[in-house]
Short mmCIF file of C-alpha atoms and ligand atoms in Angstrom, two decimals:
data_model
loop_
_atom_site.label_atom_id
_atom_site.label_comp_id
_atom_site.label_asym_id
_atom_site.label_seq_id
_atom_site.Cartn_x
_atom_site.Cartn_y
_atom_site.Cartn_z
CA MET A 1 27.95 -45.27 -37.19
CA PHE A 2 27.16 -45.70 -33.68
CA LEU A 3 27.20 -44.45 -30.49
CA LEU A 4 28.52 -45.99 -27.88
CA MET A 5 28.21 -43.86 -24.90
CA GLY A 6 28.80 -45.12 -21.14
CA GLY A 7 30.40 -44.78 -17.81
CA ASP A 8 29.15 -44.02 -13.99
CA CYS A 9 26.02 -42.84 -13.10
CA ALA A 10 28.39 -40.09 -10.71
CA GLU A 11 32.16 -39.95 -10.47
CA THR A 12 33.61 -40.02 -6.73
CA PHE A 13 36.36 -37.82 -5.72
CA ASP A 14 37.54 -40.98 -4.73
CA SER A 15 37.20 -42.71 -7.99
CA CYS A 16 39.80 -40.73 -9.39
CA THR A 17 42.56 -42.93 -10.02
CA SER A 18 44.41 -44.69 -12.58
CA THR A 19 43.20 -47.94 -12.24
CA ALA A 20 39.41 -47.24 -12.35
CA ILE A 21 39.69 -44.51 -15.42
CA THR A 22 42.23 -46.91 -17.35
CA ASP A 23 39.25 -49.98 -16.91
CA LYS A 24 37.09 -47.86 -17.97
CA LEU A 25 38.34 -46.58 -21.11
CA LYS A 26 39.27 -50.10 -21.21
CA ILE A 27 36.38 -52.07 -21.45
CA LEU A 28 34.72 -49.31 -23.72
CA LEU A 29 37.02 -49.82 -26.00
CA GLN A 30 36.35 -53.25 -26.08
CA MET A 31 32.75 -52.60 -26.34
CA SER A 32 33.38 -50.88 -29.09
CA LEU A 33 35.69 -53.36 -30.39
CA VAL A 34 33.62 -56.20 -30.53
CA MET A 35 30.61 -53.97 -32.23
CA ILE A 36 33.51 -52.67 -34.37
CA TRP A 37 33.26 -56.15 -35.78
CA GLY A 38 30.22 -57.21 -34.94
CA MET A 39 28.04 -54.50 -36.84
CA ARG A 40 30.62 -53.62 -39.28
CA VAL A 41 29.97 -49.64 -38.48
CA PRO A 42 32.29 -46.86 -37.06
CA ILE A 43 31.59 -46.22 -33.26
CA ILE A 44 31.98 -43.26 -31.53
CA ARG A 45 32.53 -43.46 -28.48
CA VAL A 46 31.48 -41.37 -24.99
CA ALA A 47 32.41 -42.01 -21.70
CA ARG A 48 30.19 -40.29 -18.86
CA MET A 49 33.57 -38.78 -17.41
CA ALA A 50 35.43 -36.03 -16.32
CA GLY A 51 32.56 -34.26 -15.09
CA GLN A 52 29.98 -36.16 -14.21
CA TYR A 53 29.41 -35.12 -10.43
CA ALA A 54 26.16 -33.54 -9.74
CA LYS A 55 22.66 -36.06 -9.49
CA PRO A 56 18.92 -35.46 -9.98
CA ARG A 57 16.73 -36.14 -7.56
CA SER A 58 13.33 -36.65 -7.20
CA SER A 59 13.02 -35.42 -3.96
CA SER A 60 15.44 -32.94 -1.34
CA THR A 61 15.36 -34.99 1.97
CA GLU A 62 15.52 -37.87 3.03
CA VAL A 63 15.09 -40.10 6.21
CA VAL A 64 18.82 -42.35 7.24
CA ASP A 65 18.41 -43.98 10.10
CA GLY A 66 15.61 -42.09 11.26
CA LYS A 67 17.19 -38.40 10.76
CA THR A 68 15.67 -36.51 8.09
CA VAL A 69 18.70 -35.04 5.51
CA LEU A 70 19.48 -33.46 2.20
CA THR A 71 19.45 -35.71 -0.30
CA PHE A 72 22.98 -36.15 -1.83
CA ARG A 73 23.52 -34.22 -4.56
CA GLY A 74 26.47 -35.47 -6.17
CA GLU A 75 30.40 -34.61 -4.78
CA ILE A 76 29.92 -31.43 -7.01
CA LEU A 77 27.66 -29.80 -4.40
CA ASN A 78 27.57 -32.36 -1.00
CA GLY A 79 28.92 -35.48 0.16
CA MET A 80 27.24 -39.18 0.88
CA ASP A 81 28.26 -39.06 4.58
CA ILE A 82 25.27 -37.41 6.47
CA ASN A 83 27.25 -35.16 7.77
CA GLU A 84 28.48 -33.60 4.78
CA ARG A 85 25.21 -33.09 3.40
CA ASN A 86 24.96 -29.31 3.31
CA PRO A 87 26.13 -27.78 0.02
CA ASP A 88 29.29 -26.23 -0.02
CA PRO A 89 31.00 -24.47 -2.95
CA LYS A 90 34.60 -25.71 -2.38
CA ARG A 91 33.34 -28.58 -4.01
CA LEU A 92 32.62 -26.77 -7.65
CA VAL A 93 36.73 -26.20 -7.97
CA GLU A 94 37.37 -29.56 -6.06
CA ALA A 95 35.20 -31.09 -9.42
CA TYR A 96 36.96 -29.03 -12.26
CA PHE A 97 40.28 -29.90 -10.84
CA HIS A 98 39.27 -34.33 -10.85
CA SER A 99 38.33 -33.61 -14.23
CA ALA A 100 41.09 -32.05 -15.78
CA ALA A 101 42.84 -34.87 -13.69
CA THR A 102 40.65 -37.32 -15.25
CA MET A 103 40.79 -35.93 -19.19
CA ASN A 104 45.10 -35.60 -18.53
CA PHE A 105 44.72 -38.91 -18.00
CA ILE A 106 42.73 -40.00 -20.08
CA ARG A 107 44.58 -38.00 -22.96
CA SER A 108 47.95 -39.45 -22.08
CA LEU A 109 46.84 -42.92 -22.08
CA LEU A 110 45.44 -42.80 -25.78
CA SER A 111 48.37 -40.92 -26.68
CA ASN A 112 50.57 -43.52 -25.48
CA ASN A 113 49.30 -46.14 -27.46
CA PHE A 114 47.07 -47.51 -24.69
CA ALA A 115 44.12 -48.04 -27.54
CA ASP A 116 46.30 -50.11 -29.69
CA LEU A 117 43.86 -52.72 -30.71
CA GLN A 118 46.59 -55.10 -31.39
CA PHE A 119 45.89 -56.81 -27.71
CA PRO A 120 42.46 -57.72 -27.50
CA ASN A 121 44.09 -60.63 -25.81
CA ASN A 122 44.50 -59.00 -22.37
CA TRP A 123 41.45 -59.41 -22.15
CA ASP A 124 39.63 -60.36 -18.53
CA LEU A 125 37.35 -63.75 -19.25
CA GLU A 126 37.74 -65.80 -16.11
CA TRP A 127 34.69 -64.33 -14.75
CA VAL A 128 32.82 -66.18 -17.61
CA LYS A 129 30.55 -68.96 -16.37
CA ASP A 130 29.10 -70.42 -19.26
CA GLU A 131 31.26 -72.73 -20.95
CA ASP A 132 29.63 -71.91 -24.31
CA VAL A 133 29.27 -67.93 -23.30
CA ARG A 134 33.04 -68.21 -22.79
CA LEU A 135 33.72 -70.45 -26.11
CA GLU A 136 32.29 -67.24 -28.45
CA TYR A 137 33.24 -64.42 -26.50
CA THR A 138 37.12 -66.17 -27.44
CA GLU A 139 36.15 -67.21 -30.87
CA ILE A 140 35.92 -63.26 -31.56
CA ILE A 141 39.19 -61.99 -30.03
CA LYS A 142 40.75 -64.94 -31.71
CA LYS A 143 39.32 -63.46 -35.15
CA LEU A 144 40.24 -60.20 -34.58
CA ALA A 145 43.54 -61.50 -33.31
CA ASP A 146 43.35 -63.36 -36.98
CA ALA A 147 42.59 -60.08 -38.68
CA PHE A 148 45.56 -58.51 -37.50
CA ASP A 149 47.57 -60.95 -37.92
CA PHE A 150 46.51 -61.11 -41.87
CA MET A 151 46.13 -57.66 -42.27
CA ASN A 152 50.96 -57.69 -40.95
CA THR A 153 51.30 -60.78 -43.16
CA ILE A 154 50.06 -58.20 -46.53
CA GLY A 155 52.30 -55.25 -45.52
CA GLU A 156 49.44 -53.07 -44.24
CA ASN A 157 51.39 -51.53 -41.18
CA THR A 158 48.80 -52.15 -38.09
CA HIS A 159 50.63 -50.64 -36.01
CA ASN A 160 49.80 -47.40 -37.53
CA SER A 161 47.73 -43.97 -36.75
CA ALA A 162 43.86 -44.98 -37.28
CA MET A 163 44.58 -48.48 -35.77
CA THR A 164 46.53 -47.32 -32.52
CA SER A 165 45.29 -44.68 -31.57
CA ILE A 166 41.10 -43.33 -31.60
CA ASP A 167 38.90 -40.85 -30.69
CA PHE A 168 37.13 -40.59 -27.24
CA PHE A 169 35.08 -37.94 -26.60
CA THR A 170 33.78 -36.86 -23.00
CA ALA A 171 29.95 -36.16 -21.55
CA HIS A 172 28.80 -35.31 -18.49
CA GLU A 173 24.14 -34.57 -17.15
CA GLY A 174 24.83 -30.50 -17.85
CA LEU A 175 22.85 -29.96 -14.96
CA VAL A 176 24.34 -27.66 -11.88
CA LEU A 177 24.15 -24.60 -14.39
CA GLU A 178 26.18 -22.13 -12.37
CA TYR A 179 29.54 -24.59 -13.26
CA GLU A 180 28.14 -25.32 -16.45
CA GLU A 181 27.68 -21.35 -17.85
CA ALA A 182 31.71 -20.79 -15.85
CA MET A 183 32.83 -23.57 -17.97
CA THR A 184 31.02 -21.70 -21.28
CA ARG A 185 33.38 -19.90 -23.29
CA LYS A 186 32.97 -17.72 -27.21
CA LEU A 187 35.10 -20.03 -29.39
CA SER A 188 34.88 -20.07 -33.20
CA PRO A 189 35.38 -22.71 -35.22
CA ILE A 190 38.32 -23.57 -37.59
CA SER A 191 37.74 -25.64 -40.23
CA THR A 192 41.33 -27.74 -40.80
CA GLY A 193 40.39 -27.14 -44.80
CA ASN A 194 41.01 -31.09 -44.66
CA SER A 195 38.23 -33.17 -46.82
CA LYS A 196 38.14 -36.40 -44.17
CA SER A 197 37.23 -33.99 -41.91
CA LYS A 198 34.56 -32.06 -44.42
CA SER A 199 32.82 -35.21 -44.81
CA SER A 200 32.92 -36.47 -41.22
CA LEU A 201 31.17 -33.50 -40.16
CA LYS A 202 28.24 -34.31 -42.42
CA SER A 203 27.62 -37.21 -40.55
CA SER A 204 24.31 -38.33 -38.78
CA LEU A 205 26.27 -36.95 -35.65
CA SER A 206 28.20 -33.65 -34.91
CA PHE A 207 31.41 -34.70 -32.93
CA SER A 208 33.73 -34.07 -35.55
CA SER A 209 33.25 -30.67 -34.88
CA MET A 210 34.20 -30.60 -31.54
CA LYS A 211 37.85 -31.87 -32.86
CA ASN A 212 38.33 -28.27 -35.01
CA LEU A 213 37.43 -26.65 -31.83
CA THR A 214 39.86 -24.23 -30.82
CA ALA A 215 40.24 -20.71 -28.33
CA ALA A 216 43.05 -19.74 -30.39
CA PRO A 217 41.81 -17.11 -33.28
CA SER A 218 41.23 -18.13 -36.99
CA THR A 219 42.53 -16.66 -40.15
CA GLU A 220 39.39 -16.70 -41.47
CA LYS A 221 36.31 -14.78 -38.97
CA LYS A 222 33.60 -17.40 -38.44
CA PRO A 223 30.69 -16.87 -36.27
CA ASP A 224 31.35 -16.93 -32.57
CA HIS A 225 29.72 -19.11 -30.69
CA PHE A 226 28.65 -20.19 -27.34
CA TYR A 227 30.87 -23.93 -26.20
CA ASN A 228 30.55 -25.38 -22.79
CA THR A 229 34.42 -26.47 -23.03
CA SER A 230 33.70 -29.02 -20.06
CA ALA A 231 32.82 -31.33 -22.07
CA HIS A 232 32.41 -32.66 -25.97
CA PHE A 233 28.63 -33.77 -25.10
CA LEU A 234 26.11 -32.72 -22.80
CA TRP A 235 22.66 -33.65 -22.10
CA ILE A 236 19.56 -32.39 -20.18
CA GLY A 237 18.29 -34.76 -17.74
CA ASP A 238 14.43 -35.66 -17.76
CA ARG A 239 13.94 -33.58 -14.46
CA THR A 240 14.89 -30.98 -16.30
CA ARG A 241 13.84 -30.44 -19.46
CA GLN A 242 10.94 -28.64 -19.31
CA ILE A 243 10.18 -26.24 -22.10
CA ASN A 244 10.24 -22.94 -20.02
CA GLY A 245 13.09 -24.27 -17.44
CA ALA A 246 16.58 -23.19 -17.49
CA HIS A 247 18.70 -25.87 -18.36
CA VAL A 248 16.60 -25.82 -22.28
CA GLU A 249 17.47 -22.17 -22.15
CA TYR A 250 21.15 -22.22 -21.31
CA PHE A 251 21.63 -25.98 -24.06
CA ARG A 252 19.56 -24.20 -27.00
CA ASN A 253 22.44 -21.49 -26.34
CA ILE A 254 25.48 -23.63 -26.50
CA ARG A 255 26.99 -25.12 -30.09
CA ASN A 256 27.93 -28.76 -28.67
CA PRO A 257 26.26 -31.75 -29.34
CA ILE A 258 23.78 -31.88 -26.82
CA GLY A 259 21.28 -34.50 -25.40
CA VAL A 260 17.77 -34.84 -24.26
CA LYS A 261 16.81 -37.63 -22.24
CA VAL A 262 13.12 -39.14 -22.91
CA GLY A 263 11.02 -40.65 -20.48
CA PRO A 264 7.70 -41.73 -20.02
CA THR A 265 6.19 -38.90 -19.12
CA MET A 266 7.18 -37.12 -21.88
CA GLU A 267 4.09 -36.02 -24.16
CA PRO A 268 4.88 -35.97 -28.38
CA GLU A 269 4.19 -33.06 -28.90
CA GLU A 270 6.14 -31.88 -26.27
CA LEU A 271 9.06 -33.70 -27.39
CA ILE A 272 8.70 -31.34 -30.29
CA ARG A 273 8.00 -27.99 -28.62
CA ILE A 274 12.14 -28.83 -27.03
CA LEU A 275 12.64 -29.98 -30.38
CA ASP A 276 11.97 -27.09 -31.61
CA ILE A 277 13.82 -25.18 -29.11
CA LEU A 278 17.25 -26.98 -28.96
CA ASP A 279 16.90 -27.26 -32.45
CA SER A 280 15.40 -23.62 -33.93
CA ASN A 281 17.71 -24.46 -37.55
CA PHE A 282 17.04 -28.62 -38.72
CA GLU A 283 20.74 -29.53 -38.00
CA ASP A 284 21.17 -33.25 -38.80
CA GLY A 285 22.25 -34.53 -35.15
CA ARG A 286 23.18 -31.69 -33.26
CA VAL A 287 20.92 -33.78 -30.47
CA THR A 288 20.40 -36.50 -29.31
CA LEU A 289 17.40 -38.38 -27.99
CA ILE A 290 17.97 -40.30 -25.48
CA THR A 291 15.04 -42.25 -24.56
CA ARG A 292 14.77 -44.21 -20.95
CA TYR A 293 11.15 -45.98 -20.65
CA GLY A 294 11.58 -49.44 -18.85
CA CYS A 295 11.20 -52.37 -20.76
CA ASN A 296 7.45 -52.25 -20.00
CA ASN A 297 6.98 -48.98 -21.64
CA VAL A 298 8.99 -48.76 -24.52
CA ASP A 299 6.52 -50.58 -26.63
CA LYS A 300 3.69 -47.20 -25.55
CA ASN A 301 5.97 -44.47 -26.27
CA LEU A 302 8.91 -45.65 -28.81
CA PRO A 303 6.90 -45.34 -31.82
CA LEU A 304 4.67 -41.98 -30.28
CA HIS A 305 8.08 -40.38 -29.62
CA ILE A 306 9.07 -41.94 -33.28
CA LYS A 307 6.44 -40.93 -35.35
CA ALA A 308 5.98 -37.27 -34.30
CA VAL A 309 9.86 -35.93 -34.99
CA GLN A 310 9.35 -37.96 -38.81
CA LYS A 311 6.54 -35.75 -39.28
CA THR A 312 9.06 -32.37 -38.05
CA ARG A 313 12.08 -31.39 -40.25
CA HIS A 314 14.24 -32.73 -37.42
CA ARG A 315 17.04 -34.81 -37.78
CA VAL A 316 17.99 -36.37 -34.36
CA VAL A 317 20.12 -39.35 -32.87
CA TRP A 318 18.31 -41.86 -31.48
CA CYS A 319 19.84 -42.83 -28.77
CA CYS A 320 18.57 -45.82 -26.40
CA ASP A 321 19.06 -45.93 -22.49
CA PRO A 322 17.94 -49.39 -21.34
CA CYS A 323 18.81 -48.88 -17.31
CA HIS A 324 17.09 -45.31 -15.93
CA GLY A 325 13.48 -47.28 -16.24
CA ASN A 326 14.35 -50.75 -15.33
CA THR A 327 15.73 -49.58 -11.83
CA VAL A 328 14.10 -51.86 -9.45
CA THR A 329 14.63 -52.87 -5.05
CA SER A 330 16.46 -56.30 -4.23
CA PRO A 331 15.58 -57.82 -1.57
CA SER A 332 18.18 -56.83 0.38
CA GLY A 333 17.50 -52.44 -0.03
CA LEU A 334 19.91 -51.89 -3.40
CA LYS A 335 19.10 -50.95 -5.87
CA THR A 336 19.42 -53.12 -8.82
CA ARG A 337 18.75 -53.02 -12.49
CA ASN A 338 18.00 -56.82 -14.19
CA LEU A 339 19.93 -57.76 -17.27
CA VAL A 340 17.06 -59.15 -19.30
CA ASP A 341 15.14 -56.08 -18.90
CA ILE A 342 18.14 -54.06 -20.18
CA THR A 343 18.36 -56.46 -22.75
CA LYS A 344 14.45 -56.68 -23.45
CA GLU A 345 14.73 -52.86 -23.40
CA ILE A 346 17.90 -52.44 -26.57
CA GLN A 347 16.02 -55.22 -28.35
CA ARG A 348 12.54 -53.82 -28.47
CA ASN A 349 14.16 -50.44 -29.48
CA ILE A 350 15.77 -51.86 -32.39
CA ILE A 351 12.85 -53.45 -34.01
CA ILE A 352 10.65 -51.42 -32.90
CA HIS A 353 12.54 -48.56 -35.52
CA ARG A 354 12.75 -51.08 -38.33
CA GLU A 355 9.07 -51.05 -37.61
CA CYS A 356 8.95 -47.51 -37.72
CA PHE A 357 11.18 -47.05 -40.50
CA SER A 358 14.09 -45.80 -38.71
CA GLN A 359 16.91 -46.77 -36.81
CA LEU A 360 18.95 -46.52 -33.50
CA ASN A 361 21.98 -44.96 -33.75
CA GLY A 362 23.30 -45.33 -29.92
CA ILE A 363 23.10 -46.90 -26.85
CA HIS A 364 23.50 -45.41 -22.94
CA LEU A 365 24.58 -47.45 -20.25
CA GLU A 366 25.67 -47.05 -16.67
CA LEU A 367 28.96 -48.94 -16.49
CA THR A 368 31.95 -49.75 -14.90
CA GLY A 369 35.23 -51.46 -15.60
CA GLU A 370 35.37 -53.21 -12.17
CA HIS A 371 34.37 -56.16 -11.38
CA VAL A 372 30.81 -54.84 -9.08
CA THR A 373 28.09 -56.73 -7.90
CA GLU A 374 25.23 -54.18 -8.66
CA CYS A 375 23.25 -55.57 -11.54
CA VAL A 376 21.67 -59.07 -11.51
CA GLY A 377 22.15 -61.99 -14.67
CA GLY A 378 24.51 -61.76 -17.31
CA SER A 379 26.81 -64.20 -18.84
CA GLU A 380 28.26 -65.10 -14.92
CA ASP A 381 24.72 -64.99 -13.80
CA LEU A 382 24.89 -62.91 -10.68
CA GLU A 383 21.62 -63.28 -8.36
CA HIS A 384 19.71 -60.78 -6.10
CA HIS A 385 21.47 -62.54 -2.94
CA THR A 386 25.57 -61.56 -4.31
CA LEU A 387 24.63 -57.65 -4.81
CA PRO A 388 26.04 -57.33 -1.27
CA THR A 389 29.76 -58.71 -2.32
CA ASN A 390 30.72 -55.95 -4.11
CA TYR A 391 27.92 -52.90 -4.43
CA LYS A 392 29.95 -49.76 -4.04
CA SER A 393 27.64 -47.01 -6.04
CA PHE A 394 25.85 -44.00 -4.20
CA CYS A 395 24.09 -43.73 -7.06
CA ASP A 396 22.32 -45.80 -9.52
CA PRO A 397 23.44 -49.60 -10.17
CA ARG A 398 26.39 -50.26 -12.82
CA LEU A 399 26.97 -53.04 -15.43
CA ASN A 400 30.09 -54.19 -14.73
CA TYR A 401 33.79 -55.26 -17.13
CA LEU A 402 31.48 -58.67 -17.81
CA GLN A 403 28.28 -57.47 -18.13
CA SER A 404 28.74 -54.70 -20.60
CA LEU A 405 30.88 -57.10 -22.36
CA ASP A 406 27.18 -59.33 -22.84
CA ILE A 407 25.25 -56.22 -23.95
CA ALA A 408 27.91 -55.21 -26.43
CA PHE A 409 27.71 -58.83 -28.01
CA MET A 410 23.95 -58.95 -27.49
CA ILE A 411 23.60 -55.21 -29.33
CA SER A 412 26.00 -56.71 -32.52
CA LYS A 413 24.69 -60.07 -32.66
CA HIS A 414 20.79 -58.40 -33.19
CA PHE A 415 21.56 -55.21 -34.84
CA SER A 416 23.37 -57.35 -37.21
CA LYS A 417 20.35 -59.57 -38.12
C1 PEP B 501 21.16 -40.63 -15.29
O1 PEP B 501 21.35 -39.82 -16.27
O2 PEP B 501 21.62 -40.68 -13.91
C2 PEP B 501 20.18 -39.69 -14.83
C3 PEP B 501 19.59 -39.67 -14.02
O3 PEP B 501 19.10 -39.89 -15.86
P1 PEP B 501 17.65 -39.70 -16.30
O4 PEP B 501 17.65 -38.06 -15.76
O5 PEP B 501 17.51 -40.22 -17.22
O6 PEP B 501 17.17 -40.01 -14.71
MN1 MN B 502 21.66 -42.83 -13.46
#
C-alpha cells in the first residue's frame, strides 16, 4: 500500500470552482493509476483539499511596497490584498462553507463515475515536449487501455464498482486550533462486521477506520472518541510541532489518523518524545511522519530519524514531502522549486529507507491540475524566465499537471527497481 497526498499549498475561496476541483481530482487519479500500474500496490489517495485554508508563517509582518503589514495567513484568517490583512472572524465561516462545498462537489463527482478507470485516454499530454517521454507515457496509457479491453473480453466486468469508484480522502494542516476544535465531535466508530473491512483495518494506514465513522448511535456500545470531522487526516506543521505546544496536545486527543511534518531541525530524541505523546498506544499507522529535509539534507537527517524510530515500538507511515525543503527564489523574485531537487529527495528517500531496512510508504506533494508555471524543470522543461507567464500561487509553488505526472512516473519506475 502506498500513500499519495497532494494539493495546493493554500486553497483560496476563489479557486473553489468546479473546474479547479475537477482538475485536481483528475491529476490525483491519473497519478494513482500510473503508480498502481508501475508499483503494483494499492494507492491511498488523500487530497490537500476541502479545508487547506490556513498558513503558518515564520514572521508575523512583512514589508510590501515600503509598508510594514501583517503577513498573509491563509484565507481562513485574512486576505492576500494588503488592505485585508487584519484577521476577520467571518472568514472562519467562509472557510467552512467553501470546505463543505468542495467536499460535496467531490462526492458528487465520485458518485457519478468520474473515477471510472476506463478513460485514461482523456489524458492531456499536449504539453509533453520531449518525444521520448511522450512515447513512454502513451505506451503506458495504451497498456492500461489494453488491460481493460482484455478484462472486458474475458467477461470481467470492468464497469463494476471496484473499477468505477474509488476511495478518496481529504486532509489539511490542523493549524487554527479554535476552528479545528469547533469541528471536533465525540463519536463512536462502528464496525461493518464485514471481514474485508476488518482486514483493511489491519493495514499499515488507518484510513479504513474513517470510512466506518458515523454519528449515528451504534447498537454495540463502543468507546466514544474525539474525531475531527473537517477532514479524514490532519497534520501538524513543522513550525507548530513543539512537544509542549497546543497542537501536539490537541492532536494527541483525536482519533483521526494524523501526520507530523519532520524537518531538518528535528532532533531524533525530540521525534521520539513526540511519537510517545501522539502514539502512546503504539498503534500501527496512527502517525504518518512527513519528512521534508531538502535534497541536500536528506542523507544526513533521514537515516538518524529512521534508526531512532526503529529502536521504539512505534510503527509509523513514512511519507516524503520533497517540496518544502526545496523552495528557492528564482531570479524574478518568485518562489520556485526545481524538479531535479524534488526528484533527488524522493529517490534518496527510496534508497535510504531500503538501506535502513525500512520502506518509504508515501509521498506528499504540492500540486495542481492546472497548467501553472510555478516550478521549473520536468518533461516540458519549464525555465526560470517562463515562471511569470502563469504563476498563480499565493503561497508556495505547485507542480503543474504534467510535472505531477512526471513525478508519478518517476516514483513508479524507481520504486520497483
Ligand atoms: C505546508 O505543508 O504547506 C507547510 C507549510 O509545510 P511545513 O509545515 O512542512 O513547512
Ligand atoms: Mn506549502
